[in-house]
Tab-separated table of C-alpha atoms in Angstrom:
chain	number	residue	atom	x	y	z
A	1314	MET	CA	94.142	89.827	128.389
A	1315	GLN	CA	91.678	87.153	127.366
A	1316	PRO	CA	89.297	88.061	124.546
A	1317	HIS	CA	85.808	89.117	125.518
A	1318	GLN	CA	82.659	89.530	123.475
A	1319	ASP	CA	81.447	93.119	123.200
A	1320	SER	CA	78.747	91.775	120.924
A	1321	ARG	CA	77.812	88.321	119.705
A	1322	ASP	CA	79.928	88.802	116.597
A	1323	ILE	CA	82.892	90.896	117.755
A	1324	ALA	CA	85.680	89.955	120.165
A	1325	VAL	CA	88.134	92.401	121.735
A	1326	ARG	CA	91.437	91.761	123.452
A	1327	HIS	CA	94.406	93.926	124.356
A	1328	ASP	CA	98.124	93.512	123.759
A	1329	GLY	CA	99.776	96.372	125.617
A	1330	HIS	CA	98.572	99.610	124.032
A	1331	VAL	CA	97.054	97.765	121.049
A	1332	ALA	CA	93.402	96.714	121.008
A	1333	ILE	CA	92.670	93.780	118.702
A	1334	VAL	CA	89.086	93.853	117.463
A	1335	GLU	CA	88.014	90.697	115.615
A	1336	LEU	CA	84.907	90.022	113.560
A	1337	VAL	CA	83.497	86.632	114.566
A	1338	ARG	CA	81.128	85.627	111.778
A	1339	PRO	CA	83.133	82.898	110.067
A	1340	PRO	CA	83.677	81.811	107.437
A	1341	HIS	CA	82.814	84.931	105.385
A	1342	ASN	CA	82.257	87.617	108.050
A	1343	TYR	CA	79.372	89.185	106.149
A	1344	PHE	CA	78.245	92.408	107.777
A	1345	ASP	CA	74.816	93.861	108.382
A	1346	GLU	CA	73.508	96.980	110.073
A	1347	ALA	CA	73.796	95.446	113.556
A	1348	LEU	CA	77.423	94.414	113.114
A	1349	ILE	CA	78.535	97.854	111.905
A	1350	HIS	CA	76.560	99.481	114.733
A	1351	ASP	CA	78.347	97.289	117.278
A	1352	LEU	CA	81.729	97.936	115.670
A	1353	VAL	CA	81.143	101.694	115.941
A	1354	ALA	CA	80.276	101.340	119.625
A	1355	ILE	CA	83.501	99.438	120.291
A	1356	PHE	CA	85.686	101.885	118.366
A	1357	GLU	CA	84.091	104.847	120.142
A	1358	ARG	CA	84.638	103.182	123.504
A	1359	LEU	CA	88.296	102.570	122.625
A	1360	ASP	CA	88.603	106.257	121.717
A	1361	ASP	CA	87.834	106.981	125.377
A	1362	ASP	CA	90.260	104.328	126.665
A	1363	ALA	CA	93.604	106.018	127.318
A	1364	SER	CA	95.354	102.636	127.508
A	1365	CYS	CA	94.480	101.982	123.853
A	1366	ARG	CA	96.667	103.831	121.373
A	1367	VAL	CA	96.077	101.789	118.200
A	1368	ILE	CA	93.325	99.437	117.012
A	1369	VAL	CA	93.937	96.334	114.917
A	1370	LEU	CA	90.826	95.307	112.983
A	1371	ALA	CA	90.941	91.594	112.155
A	1372	ALA	CA	88.581	88.689	111.537
A	1373	GLN	CA	88.208	84.999	112.274
A	1374	GLY	CA	87.431	82.526	109.507
A	1375	LYS	CA	88.708	82.251	105.960
A	1376	ALA	CA	87.679	85.753	104.868
A	1377	PHE	CA	88.433	89.186	106.279
A	1378	CYS	CA	85.003	90.391	105.196
A	1379	ALA	CA	82.913	89.453	102.158
A	1380	GLY	CA	80.738	92.566	102.501
A	1381	ALA	CA	76.952	92.397	102.742
A	1382	ASP	CA	75.281	89.036	102.269
A	1383	PHE	CA	73.096	88.992	99.150
A	1384	THR	CA	72.783	85.207	98.991
A	1385	GLY	CA	69.354	85.268	100.636
A	1386	GLY	CA	67.744	87.115	97.749
A	1387	PRO	CA	66.416	90.690	97.451
A	1388	THR	CA	67.620	93.099	100.114
A	1389	ASP	CA	65.743	95.878	101.889
A	1390	PRO	CA	66.359	98.921	99.640
A	1391	GLN	CA	66.667	101.164	102.725
A	1392	MET	CA	69.232	98.966	104.478
A	1393	PRO	CA	72.337	100.497	102.840
A	1394	ARG	CA	71.324	104.026	103.867
A	1395	ARG	CA	70.908	102.978	107.509
A	1396	LEU	CA	74.107	100.939	107.511
A	1397	TYR	CA	76.185	103.702	105.896
A	1398	LYS	CA	75.136	106.175	108.583
A	1399	HIS	CA	76.899	103.907	111.071
A	1400	ALA	CA	79.853	103.505	108.705
A	1401	VAL	CA	80.405	107.277	108.606
A	1402	ARG	CA	80.858	107.197	112.380
A	1403	LEU	CA	83.718	104.727	111.933
A	1404	PHE	CA	85.530	107.371	109.879
A	1405	ARG	CA	85.010	109.891	112.700
A	1406	THR	CA	86.784	107.814	115.354
A	1407	ARG	CA	90.146	109.106	116.577
A	1408	LYS	CA	92.533	106.205	117.167
A	1409	PRO	CA	94.746	104.922	114.335
A	1410	ILE	CA	93.579	101.630	112.832
A	1411	VAL	CA	95.522	98.820	111.173
A	1412	ALA	CA	93.454	96.239	109.261
A	1413	ALA	CA	94.737	92.646	109.195
A	1414	VAL	CA	93.386	91.367	105.857
A	1415	HIS	CA	94.283	87.673	105.948
A	1416	GLY	CA	91.733	86.483	103.378
A	1417	PRO	CA	89.168	87.815	100.916
A	1418	ALA	CA	87.949	91.397	101.283
A	1419	ILE	CA	85.051	91.705	98.860
A	1420	GLY	CA	82.717	94.595	98.049
A	1421	GLY	CA	81.844	96.377	101.259
A	1422	GLY	CA	84.609	94.384	102.921
A	1423	VAL	CA	87.084	96.548	101.008
A	1424	GLY	CA	85.120	99.569	102.192
A	1425	LEU	CA	85.547	98.385	105.771
A	1426	ALA	CA	89.275	97.782	105.238
A	1427	LEU	CA	89.603	101.362	103.951
A	1428	VAL	CA	88.258	102.757	107.215
A	1429	ALA	CA	91.703	101.793	108.523
A	1430	ASP	CA	94.816	103.890	108.098
A	1431	PHE	CA	96.881	100.870	107.025
A	1432	ARG	CA	96.302	97.372	105.719
A	1433	VAL	CA	98.524	94.334	106.354
A	1434	THR	CA	97.807	91.436	104.013
A	1435	CYS	CA	99.303	88.319	102.405
A	1436	ASP	CA	99.535	86.404	99.125
A	1437	ALA	CA	96.464	84.342	100.021
A	1438	ALA	CA	94.233	87.406	100.409
A	1439	ARG	CA	91.987	88.666	97.632
A	1440	PHE	CA	90.512	92.144	97.132
A	1441	ALA	CA	87.563	92.902	94.834
A	1442	VAL	CA	85.226	95.880	94.652
A	1443	ASN	CA	82.693	93.811	92.747
A	1444	PHE	CA	79.599	96.007	93.009
A	1445	ASN	CA	79.301	96.681	89.268
A	1446	ARG	CA	79.659	92.944	88.620
A	1447	LEU	CA	76.621	92.493	90.856
A	1448	GLY	CA	74.708	95.176	88.985
A	1449	ILE	CA	74.862	97.828	91.687
A	1450	HIS	CA	76.585	101.110	92.544
A	1451	PRO	CA	79.547	100.845	94.951
A	1452	GLY	CA	78.886	101.717	98.582
A	1453	PHE	CA	80.475	102.078	102.039
A	1454	GLY	CA	82.118	105.332	100.930
A	1455	LEU	CA	84.305	103.609	98.338
A	1456	SER	CA	83.538	106.281	95.755
A	1457	VAL	CA	85.623	108.575	98.002
A	1458	THR	CA	88.083	106.311	99.809
A	1459	LEU	CA	89.294	104.239	96.854
A	1460	PRO	CA	90.292	107.142	94.545
A	1461	ARG	CA	91.692	109.002	97.551
A	1462	LEU	CA	94.046	106.094	98.155
A	1463	LEU	CA	94.824	104.888	94.617
A	1464	GLY	CA	94.071	107.850	92.361
A	1465	VAL	CA	91.023	108.178	90.159
A	1466	GLN	CA	92.280	106.062	87.240
A	1467	GLN	CA	93.317	102.995	89.239
A	1468	ALA	CA	90.194	103.179	91.391
A	1469	THR	CA	87.948	103.482	88.346
A	1470	LYS	CA	89.544	100.415	86.777
A	1471	LEU	CA	88.877	98.321	89.884
A	1472	LEU	CA	85.325	99.629	90.277
A	1473	PHE	CA	84.260	99.217	86.634
A	1474	THR	CA	85.738	95.733	86.176
A	1475	GLY	CA	85.215	94.298	89.657
A	1476	ARG	CA	88.557	92.587	89.090
A	1477	ARG	CA	89.839	90.412	91.933
A	1478	ILE	CA	93.458	91.079	92.864
A	1479	THR	CA	95.841	89.267	95.174
A	1480	GLY	CA	97.275	90.657	98.375
A	1481	ARG	CA	100.608	91.064	96.635
A	1482	GLU	CA	98.986	93.101	93.849
A	1483	ALA	CA	97.177	95.164	96.471
A	1484	VAL	CA	100.501	96.126	98.032
A	1485	GLU	CA	101.993	96.898	94.615
A	1486	ILE	CA	99.237	99.386	93.745
A	1487	GLY	CA	99.004	100.893	97.231
A	1488	LEU	CA	95.719	99.336	98.314
A	1489	ALA	CA	97.601	97.586	101.125
A	1490	ASP	CA	100.806	98.539	102.909
A	1491	VAL	CA	102.530	95.403	104.205
A	1492	LEU	CA	102.776	91.884	102.730
A	1493	ALA	CA	103.107	89.305	105.513
A	1494	PRO	CA	103.350	85.498	105.445
A	1495	ASP	CA	99.956	83.857	104.950
A	1496	ASP	CA	99.883	82.503	108.498
A	1497	ALA	CA	101.199	85.628	110.238
A	1498	VAL	CA	99.024	88.529	109.049
A	1499	LEU	CA	97.569	89.307	112.470
A	1500	GLU	CA	100.971	88.995	114.106
A	1501	HIS	CA	102.502	91.464	111.650
A	1502	ALA	CA	99.539	93.822	111.984
A	1503	VAL	CA	99.993	93.884	115.743
A	1504	MET	CA	103.725	94.542	115.340
A	1505	PHE	CA	102.923	97.413	112.971
A	1506	ALA	CA	100.410	98.777	115.490
A	1507	GLN	CA	102.925	98.481	118.320
A	1508	ASP	CA	105.406	100.521	116.272
A	1509	ILE	CA	102.777	103.263	115.987
A	1510	ALA	CA	101.922	102.938	119.679
A	1511	ALA	CA	105.549	103.719	120.568
A	1512	SER	CA	104.985	107.281	119.346
A	1513	ALA	CA	103.378	109.954	121.526
A	1514	PRO	CA	99.634	109.144	121.474
A	1515	LEU	CA	98.310	112.710	121.558
A	1516	ALA	CA	100.660	113.712	118.748
A	1517	VAL	CA	99.657	110.677	116.663
A	1518	MET	CA	95.932	111.388	117.053
A	1519	SER	CA	96.494	115.064	116.270
A	1520	THR	CA	98.515	114.243	113.156
A	1521	ARG	CA	95.910	111.705	112.064
A	1522	ALA	CA	93.136	114.267	112.459
A	1523	THR	CA	95.065	116.701	110.263
A	1524	LEU	CA	95.812	114.116	107.572
A	1525	ARG	CA	92.203	112.873	107.501
A	1526	GLN	CA	90.658	116.345	107.715
A	1527	GLY	CA	87.438	116.395	105.724
A	1528	LEU	CA	87.453	112.652	105.020
A	1529	ALA	CA	84.471	111.728	107.194
A	1530	ASP	CA	82.459	114.643	105.800
A	1531	ALA	CA	83.322	113.587	102.243
A	1532	VAL	CA	82.299	110.007	103.006
A	1533	SER	CA	79.052	111.258	104.556
A	1534	GLY	CA	78.188	113.087	101.353
A	1535	ALA	CA	79.228	110.169	99.171
A	1536	VAL	CA	77.201	107.530	100.991
A	1537	ASP	CA	74.054	109.607	100.559
A	1538	ARG	CA	74.434	109.326	96.790
A	1539	GLU	CA	75.659	105.718	96.975
A	1540	ALA	CA	72.578	104.695	98.970
A	1541	SER	CA	70.242	106.591	96.632
A	1542	GLU	CA	71.665	104.774	93.616
A	1543	GLN	CA	71.573	101.400	95.343
A	1544	GLU	CA	67.953	101.883	96.421
A	1545	TRP	CA	66.662	101.707	92.849
A	1546	GLN	CA	69.322	99.391	91.456
A	1547	VAL	CA	68.493	96.546	93.875
A	1548	ARG	CA	65.118	96.389	92.118
A	1549	THR	CA	66.609	95.902	88.641
A	1550	ALA	CA	66.813	92.720	86.610
A	1551	ASP	CA	70.564	93.241	86.286
A	1552	PHE	CA	71.033	93.137	90.062
A	1553	ALA	CA	68.979	89.939	90.334
A	1554	GLU	CA	71.085	88.437	87.550
A	1555	GLY	CA	74.355	89.594	89.104
A	1556	VAL	CA	73.526	88.019	92.451
A	1557	ALA	CA	72.324	84.777	90.831
A	1558	ALA	CA	75.388	84.550	88.592
A	1559	THR	CA	77.745	85.143	91.500
A	1560	ALA	CA	76.039	82.455	93.583
A	1561	ALA	CA	76.233	80.012	90.655
A	1562	ARG	CA	79.842	81.011	89.845
A	1563	ARG	CA	78.966	81.791	86.230
A	1564	ALA	CA	79.272	84.828	83.993
A	1565	ALA	CA	76.362	87.223	84.359
A	1566	VAL	CA	74.221	88.112	81.337
A	1567	PHE	CA	73.203	91.715	81.882
A	1568	VAL	CA	70.465	93.377	79.843
A	1569	GLY	CA	70.603	96.960	81.098
A	1570	LYS	CA	67.243	96.798	82.837
């Protein structure tokens, strides 16, 4: 089936029982409240589509998702709280999801990738939960999803340092599941999804619900605190410095204010 636009920035096409949902905001695929809202609507519609058994979440452009765009200066302090309410709904959807992370997943982009059950990536990809390097508390439920996946110690190391790791390193530590050739990430993600789709769909959704029991509720609680912390931290000098330093590709000089 030819791709069609469910929103200005998201395209959907089907390959058998697999729905391929692509972010179309190249090159960085920054998200905002509207994009996450539209993504929720598409995922919820696919939940009601019996022909869809698995979703592949992918992106066009050089990045998978570089998170929220702070390059324009100070953000609305209330924006994260509104956006995260939509994000929680992503965790409540029922169909299994495979993320095709072909390029950088940064900040909230990692949070979006962790909505998925599995991640297919490549050597060229980069992962960084760089919130603390920007001078802000992590968001998008990462305070729950990252330690749930990696364990508290490994997650804490990535969150505190904001260290950027390769796709290969992501697979080695369990942040991603499959390492594909750089030019075949989407292809391998679809093959992975088709392997899942060969199983009985009701049994897969039932098993998924059992394995993820309590996850959406935990994320809902976490994002309330994450948003509260971000609301005051976006007003700090350290956040302004972190954003400026990142834009200038220099080391930030934080002052604790």
